[in-house]
Amino acid sequence: MLKLAASLSRLGTESAFEILARAQALAAQGKDIINLGIGQPDFKTPKHIVEAGIQALRDGHHGYTPANGLPQVREAVAADLQRRHGAKVDPDCVVIVPGGKPTMFFAILMFGEPGAEIMYPNPGFPIYESLIKYSGATPVPIALSEDKDFAFDADTVLSQITPATRLIIINSPANPTGGVTPKAEIDKLVAGLAKHPDVAILSDEIYSQMLYGGREHVSLLNYPEIRDRLIVLDGWSKTYAMTGWRLGYAVWPESLVADVTRLCINDHSCVNASAQFAGLAALTGPQDAVAEMMVAFNQRRSLIVEALNSLPGVRCSDAAGAFYAFPHVGGTGLTSRQAQDLFLNEAGVATISGTSFGAWGEGYVRFSYANSAENIERAIERIRKVL
Ligand code: PLP
């Protein structure tokens, strides 16, 4: 009998990958499956970015790079953050990692241990709760609700701080809800944090370029008063349709750069060199493809929100960001999980139960609209039939 570490049993998962496998298995059996489950753009990585990756390999960039990333890539990230948020970032505080996830892994491992508390959005990206539990810390949910457009409430967050609180995770625009937290709420949170100087903040801004209806992204980088305890996670996966390249970055407080770099050295040494050259081309090249993708996402968002609201027993609020709709399906008499299974098994439409994103997701189902308008329409009509 193998004796595994107890911590392993506390590690959760991201159901999107399991649903993807189930959808692929059904498709392999000849079933026509429409995948509105996985959260990745259905667009290809823009050509000039792919070419830069290929060219890097041709040019002989086959070796290790610095553990924190190539200097020119870190400089390009800093310049991009200045351009997008008007925030001044020292390239030495930027750490390039293989995707968005490693930053949350490292931040949670740095602060989490038995006795510590970490706050996280619920419903939220499932890896937050999974890793907090894995670290031994106590997960403290920040409950998000539809009546607040799935934005966090700063007073609630501040009222949940205890002497054991080490880290607060926020995510706007959010997965799975599409919620965007207004600036007033972020202002209030930052002001309240002045009284808690030993609490760190991880702001997951991976969807920072995906907002609709004239909304603007408010980066936590714009609050100099918390920069000494702020980690901002972002990356290439969503913005540049580069999920499979595994490329992300974070801006770290200067005092934690050496620690996170040590974690990188222990974990992955450095990020694949050609992916970093591709990422450099993404940041420094034309941004037209990003704008075009956003036009398509916006059209699909209107389409899916309206179509979901036309289904019996379903209501869907206006998703302000990312590429997810998060309708309430309670009026159908189904639980979230039953709805997910019915949609996949009977309608051939992969979606994800709201409970996969935490207990506060009960009653909801996540639909990713990173799929064609035609497929979205077909999916909704199939769901209408099974309902
Ligand atoms: N953060 C959020 C909120 C996400 O939704 C995702 C991916 O779905 C990630 C981070 C991870 O991104 P990556 O695929 O780059 O690891």
PDB file of N, CA, C and O and ligand atoms in Angstrom, residues 14 17 39-40 98-102 104 124-126 128 171 173-176 204-207 233-238 242-244 246-248 323-324 366, ligand 1:
ATOM      1  N   GLU A  14      -9.991  21.329 -11.512  1.00  0.00           N
ATOM      2  CA  GLU A  14     -10.770  22.260 -12.331  1.00  0.00           C
ATOM      3  C   GLU A  14     -11.626  21.400 -13.246  1.00  0.00           C
ATOM      4  O   GLU A  14     -11.109  20.754 -14.164  1.00  0.00           O
ATOM      5  N   PHE A  17     -11.573  20.655 -17.237  1.00  0.00           N
ATOM      6  CA  PHE A  17     -10.734  19.678 -17.941  1.00  0.00           C
ATOM      7  C   PHE A  17     -11.408  18.303 -17.980  1.00  0.00           C
ATOM      8  O   PHE A  17     -11.285  17.573 -18.952  1.00  0.00           O
ATOM      9  N   GLY A  39     -12.829  27.170 -21.004  1.00  0.00           N
ATOM     10  CA  GLY A  39     -12.640  28.611 -21.093  1.00  0.00           C
ATOM     11  C   GLY A  39     -11.425  28.981 -21.914  1.00  0.00           C
ATOM     12  O   GLY A  39     -10.423  29.431 -21.369  1.00  0.00           O
ATOM     13  N   GLN A  40     -11.503  28.745 -23.213  1.00  0.00           N
ATOM     14  CA  GLN A  40     -10.398  29.222 -24.033  1.00  0.00           C
ATOM     15  C   GLN A  40     -10.936  29.766 -25.353  1.00  0.00           C
ATOM     16  O   GLN A  40     -11.894  29.239 -25.907  1.00  0.00           O
ATOM     17  N   PRO A  98       4.967  29.747 -16.574  1.00  0.00           N
ATOM     18  CA  PRO A  98       4.242  28.996 -17.611  1.00  0.00           C
ATOM     19  C   PRO A  98       2.723  29.019 -17.407  1.00  0.00           C
ATOM     20  O   PRO A  98       2.120  28.065 -16.954  1.00  0.00           O
ATOM     21  N   GLY A  99       2.078  30.156 -17.726  1.00  0.00           N
ATOM     22  CA  GLY A  99       0.623  30.287 -17.639  1.00  0.00           C
ATOM     23  C   GLY A  99       0.205  31.172 -16.481  1.00  0.00           C
ATOM     24  O   GLY A  99       1.050  31.690 -15.726  1.00  0.00           O
ATOM     25  N   GLY A 100      -1.103  31.336 -16.359  1.00  0.00           N
ATOM     26  CA  GLY A 100      -1.627  32.122 -15.236  1.00  0.00           C
ATOM     27  C   GLY A 100      -1.555  31.347 -13.928  1.00  0.00           C
ATOM     28  O   GLY A 100      -1.316  31.911 -12.863  1.00  0.00           O
ATOM     29  N   LYS A 101      -1.768  30.050 -14.011  1.00  0.00           N
ATOM     30  CA  LYS A 101      -1.896  29.252 -12.789  1.00  0.00           C
ATOM     31  C   LYS A 101      -0.669  29.246 -11.875  1.00  0.00           C
ATOM     32  O   LYS A 101      -0.818  29.298 -10.658  1.00  0.00           O
ATOM     33  N   PRO A 102       0.574  29.155 -12.389  1.00  0.00           N
ATOM     34  CA  PRO A 102       1.712  29.082 -11.470  1.00  0.00           C
ATOM     35  C   PRO A 102       1.780  30.262 -10.507  1.00  0.00           C
ATOM     36  O   PRO A 102       2.202  30.105  -9.360  1.00  0.00           O
ATOM     37  N   MET A 104      -0.727  31.806  -9.090  1.00  0.00           N
ATOM     38  CA  MET A 104      -1.600  31.577  -7.927  1.00  0.00           C
ATOM     39  C   MET A 104      -1.045  30.449  -7.060  1.00  0.00           C
ATOM     40  O   MET A 104      -1.108  30.505  -5.836  1.00  0.00           O
ATOM     41  N   GLY A 124     -15.920  31.105  -7.841  1.00  0.00           N
ATOM     42  CA  GLY A 124     -14.694  31.665  -8.396  1.00  0.00           C
ATOM     43  C   GLY A 124     -13.884  30.583  -9.077  1.00  0.00           C
ATOM     44  O   GLY A 124     -14.271  29.401  -9.081  1.00  0.00           O
ATOM     45  N   PHE A 125     -12.749  30.959  -9.600  1.00  0.00           N
ATOM     46  CA  PHE A 125     -11.875  30.002 -10.277  1.00  0.00           C
ATOM     47  C   PHE A 125     -11.536  28.880  -9.279  1.00  0.00           C
ATOM     48  O   PHE A 125     -11.031  29.164  -8.184  1.00  0.00           O
ATOM     49  N   PRO A 126     -11.844  27.623  -9.597  1.00  0.00           N
ATOM     50  CA  PRO A 126     -11.791  26.558  -8.589  1.00  0.00           C
ATOM     51  C   PRO A 126     -10.410  26.285  -8.000  1.00  0.00           C
ATOM     52  O   PRO A 126     -10.283  25.752  -6.909  1.00  0.00           O
ATOM     53  N   TYR A 128      -8.319  28.362  -6.806  1.00  0.00           N
ATOM     54  CA  TYR A 128      -8.017  29.119  -5.572  1.00  0.00           C
ATOM     55  C   TYR A 128      -8.322  28.261  -4.345  1.00  0.00           C
ATOM     56  O   TYR A 128      -7.475  28.062  -3.481  1.00  0.00           O
ATOM     57  N   ASN A 171     -10.678  38.758  -8.224  1.00  0.00           N
ATOM     58  CA  ASN A 171     -10.620  38.441  -9.654  1.00  0.00           C
ATOM     59  C   ASN A 171     -11.690  39.247 -10.384  1.00  0.00           C
ATOM     60  O   ASN A 171     -12.875  39.003 -10.203  1.00  0.00           O
ATOM     61  N   PRO A 173     -12.142  41.244 -14.408  1.00  0.00           N
ATOM     62  CA  PRO A 173     -13.365  40.491 -14.702  1.00  0.00           C
ATOM     63  C   PRO A 173     -13.217  39.036 -14.243  1.00  0.00           C
ATOM     64  O   PRO A 173     -12.111  38.495 -14.255  1.00  0.00           O
ATOM     65  N   ALA A 174     -14.350  38.455 -13.860  1.00  0.00           N
ATOM     66  CA  ALA A 174     -14.295  37.187 -13.142  1.00  0.00           C
ATOM     67  C   ALA A 174     -14.716  35.976 -13.959  1.00  0.00           C
ATOM     68  O   ALA A 174     -15.586  36.040 -14.816  1.00  0.00           O
ATOM     69  N   ASN A 175     -14.081  34.880 -13.620  1.00  0.00           N
ATOM     70  CA  ASN A 175     -14.496  33.551 -14.018  1.00  0.00           C
ATOM     71  C   ASN A 175     -15.135  32.957 -12.761  1.00  0.00           C
ATOM     72  O   ASN A 175     -14.523  33.040 -11.691  1.00  0.00           O
ATOM     73  N   PRO A 176     -16.317  32.356 -12.791  1.00  0.00           N
ATOM     74  CA  PRO A 176     -17.131  31.978 -13.940  1.00  0.00           C
ATOM     75  C   PRO A 176     -18.266  32.942 -14.265  1.00  0.00           C
ATOM     76  O   PRO A 176     -19.061  32.676 -15.148  1.00  0.00           O
ATOM     77  N   ASP A 204      -6.180  38.737  -9.601  1.00  0.00           N
ATOM     78  CA  ASP A 204      -6.116  37.937 -10.828  1.00  0.00           C
ATOM     79  C   ASP A 204      -6.776  38.741 -11.943  1.00  0.00           C
ATOM     80  O   ASP A 204      -7.993  38.886 -11.987  1.00  0.00           O
ATOM     81  N   GLU A 205      -5.937  39.296 -12.835  1.00  0.00           N
ATOM     82  CA  GLU A 205      -6.433  40.199 -13.881  1.00  0.00           C
ATOM     83  C   GLU A 205      -6.263  39.579 -15.263  1.00  0.00           C
ATOM     84  O   GLU A 205      -6.023  40.264 -16.259  1.00  0.00           O
ATOM     85  N   ILE A 206      -6.392  38.249 -15.327  1.00  0.00           N
ATOM     86  CA  ILE A 206      -6.157  37.540 -16.589  1.00  0.00           C
ATOM     87  C   ILE A 206      -7.162  37.952 -17.682  1.00  0.00           C
ATOM     88  O   ILE A 206      -6.867  37.836 -18.864  1.00  0.00           O
ATOM     89  N   TYR A 207      -8.346  38.440 -17.254  1.00  0.00           N
ATOM     90  CA  TYR A 207      -9.353  38.888 -18.254  1.00  0.00           C
ATOM     91  C   TYR A 207      -9.368  40.413 -18.388  1.00  0.00           C
ATOM     92  O   TYR A 207     -10.380  40.986 -18.774  1.00  0.00           O
ATOM     93  N   LEU A 233      -1.675  39.100 -11.198  1.00  0.00           N
ATOM     94  CA  LEU A 233      -1.543  37.971 -12.133  1.00  0.00           C
ATOM     95  C   LEU A 233      -2.172  38.365 -13.465  1.00  0.00           C
ATOM     96  O   LEU A 233      -3.292  38.879 -13.520  1.00  0.00           O
ATOM     97  N   ASP A 234      -1.441  38.134 -14.542  1.00  0.00           N
ATOM     98  CA  ASP A 234      -1.994  38.357 -15.887  1.00  0.00           C
ATOM     99  C   ASP A 234      -1.249  37.407 -16.823  1.00  0.00           C
ATOM    100  O   ASP A 234      -0.415  36.608 -16.370  1.00  0.00           O
ATOM    101  N   GLY A 235      -1.542  37.471 -18.100  1.00  0.00           N
ATOM    102  CA  GLY A 235      -0.844  36.561 -19.011  1.00  0.00           C
ATOM    103  C   GLY A 235      -1.380  36.656 -20.422  1.00  0.00           C
ATOM    104  O   GLY A 235      -2.194  37.529 -20.734  1.00  0.00           O
ATOM    105  N   TRP A 236      -0.907  35.749 -21.234  1.00  0.00           N
ATOM    106  CA  TRP A 236      -1.194  35.793 -22.659  1.00  0.00           C
ATOM    107  C   TRP A 236      -2.372  34.883 -23.070  1.00  0.00           C
ATOM    108  O   TRP A 236      -2.904  35.023 -24.157  1.00  0.00           O
ATOM    109  N   SER A 237      -2.701  33.920 -22.191  1.00  0.00           N
ATOM    110  CA  SER A 237      -3.616  32.844 -22.581  1.00  0.00           C
ATOM    111  C   SER A 237      -4.909  33.328 -23.230  1.00  0.00           C
ATOM    112  O   SER A 237      -5.293  32.857 -24.306  1.00  0.00           O
ATOM    113  N   LYS A 238      -5.592  34.247 -22.556  1.00  0.00           N
ATOM    114  CA  LYS A 238      -6.935  34.643 -23.011  1.00  0.00           C
ATOM    115  C   LYS A 238      -6.841  35.755 -24.052  1.00  0.00           C
ATOM    116  O   LYS A 238      -7.446  35.679 -25.111  1.00  0.00           O
ATOM    117  N   MET A 242      -3.703  32.126 -26.521  1.00  0.00           N
ATOM    118  CA  MET A 242      -2.455  31.369 -26.386  1.00  0.00           C
ATOM    119  C   MET A 242      -2.515  30.378 -25.221  1.00  0.00           C
ATOM    120  O   MET A 242      -1.488  30.134 -24.565  1.00  0.00           O
ATOM    121  N   THR A 243      -3.675  29.780 -24.968  1.00  0.00           N
ATOM    122  CA  THR A 243      -3.802  28.896 -23.794  1.00  0.00           C
ATOM    123  C   THR A 243      -2.805  27.731 -23.821  1.00  0.00           C
ATOM    124  O   THR A 243      -2.298  27.328 -22.785  1.00  0.00           O
ATOM    125  N   GLY A 244      -2.547  27.195 -25.014  1.00  0.00           N
ATOM    126  CA  GLY A 244      -1.684  26.010 -25.101  1.00  0.00           C
ATOM    127  C   GLY A 244      -0.194  26.329 -25.085  1.00  0.00           C
ATOM    128  O   GLY A 244       0.632  25.416 -24.970  1.00  0.00           O
ATOM    129  N   ARG A 246       1.277  28.074 -22.775  1.00  0.00           N
ATOM    130  CA  ARG A 246       1.630  28.136 -21.352  1.00  0.00           C
ATOM    131  C   ARG A 246       2.595  29.295 -21.073  1.00  0.00           C
ATOM    132  O   ARG A 246       3.809  29.113 -20.948  1.00  0.00           O
ATOM    133  N   LEU A 247       2.000  30.449 -21.017  1.00  0.00           N
ATOM    134  CA  LEU A 247       2.789  31.659 -20.808  1.00  0.00           C
ATOM    135  C   LEU A 247       1.977  32.669 -19.996  1.00  0.00           C
ATOM    136  O   LEU A 247       0.854  33.018 -20.375  1.00  0.00           O
ATOM    137  N   GLY A 248       2.529  33.092 -18.903  1.00  0.00           N
ATOM    138  CA  GLY A 248       1.855  34.083 -18.062  1.00  0.00           C
ATOM    139  C   GLY A 248       2.882  34.906 -17.314  1.00  0.00           C
ATOM    140  O   GLY A 248       4.086  34.676 -17.421  1.00  0.00           O
ATOM    141  N   PHE A 323     -15.427  35.798 -20.961  1.00  0.00           N
ATOM    142  CA  PHE A 323     -16.283  35.272 -22.044  1.00  0.00           C
ATOM    143  C   PHE A 323     -17.198  34.177 -21.522  1.00  0.00           C
ATOM    144  O   PHE A 323     -17.345  33.132 -22.127  1.00  0.00           O
ATOM    145  N   TYR A 324     -17.817  34.489 -20.355  1.00  0.00           N
ATOM    146  CA  TYR A 324     -18.715  33.533 -19.731  1.00  0.00           C
ATOM    147  C   TYR A 324     -20.073  34.161 -19.443  1.00  0.00           C
ATOM    148  O   TYR A 324     -20.134  35.319 -19.018  1.00  0.00           O
ATOM    149  N   ARG A 366     -22.244  27.505 -15.899  1.00  0.00           N
ATOM    150  CA  ARG A 366     -21.382  28.386 -16.710  1.00  0.00           C
ATOM    151  C   ARG A 366     -21.399  27.984 -18.171  1.00  0.00           C
ATOM    152  O   ARG A 366     -21.168  26.819 -18.506  1.00  0.00           O
TER     153      ARG A 366
HETATM  154  N1  PLP B   1      -7.233  32.881 -13.666  1.00  0.00           N
HETATM  155  C1  PLP B   1      -8.507  32.746 -14.076  1.00  0.00           C
HETATM  156  C2  PLP B   1      -9.563  33.548 -13.424  1.00  0.00           C
HETATM  157  C3  PLP B   1      -8.813  31.853 -15.110  1.00  0.00           C
HETATM  158  O1  PLP B   1     -10.069  31.737 -15.519  1.00  0.00           O
HETATM  159  C4  PLP B   1      -7.773  31.092 -15.692  1.00  0.00           C
HETATM  160  C5  PLP B   1      -8.051  30.116 -16.749  1.00  0.00           C
HETATM  161  O2  PLP B   1      -9.149  29.731 -17.025  1.00  0.00           O
HETATM  162  C6  PLP B   1      -6.493  31.262 -15.213  1.00  0.00           C
HETATM  163  C7  PLP B   1      -6.244  32.175 -14.211  1.00  0.00           C
HETATM  164  C8  PLP B   1      -5.337  30.420 -15.700  1.00  0.00           C
HETATM  165  O3  PLP B   1      -4.891  30.760 -16.918  1.00  0.00           O
HETATM  166  P1  PLP B   1      -3.748  29.882 -17.633  1.00  0.00           P
HETATM  167  O4  PLP B   1      -4.459  28.978 -18.580  1.00  0.00           O
HETATM  168  O5  PLP B   1      -2.904  30.897 -18.311  1.00  0.00           O
HETATM  169  O6  PLP B   1      -3.015  29.132 -16.587  1.00  0.00           O
END
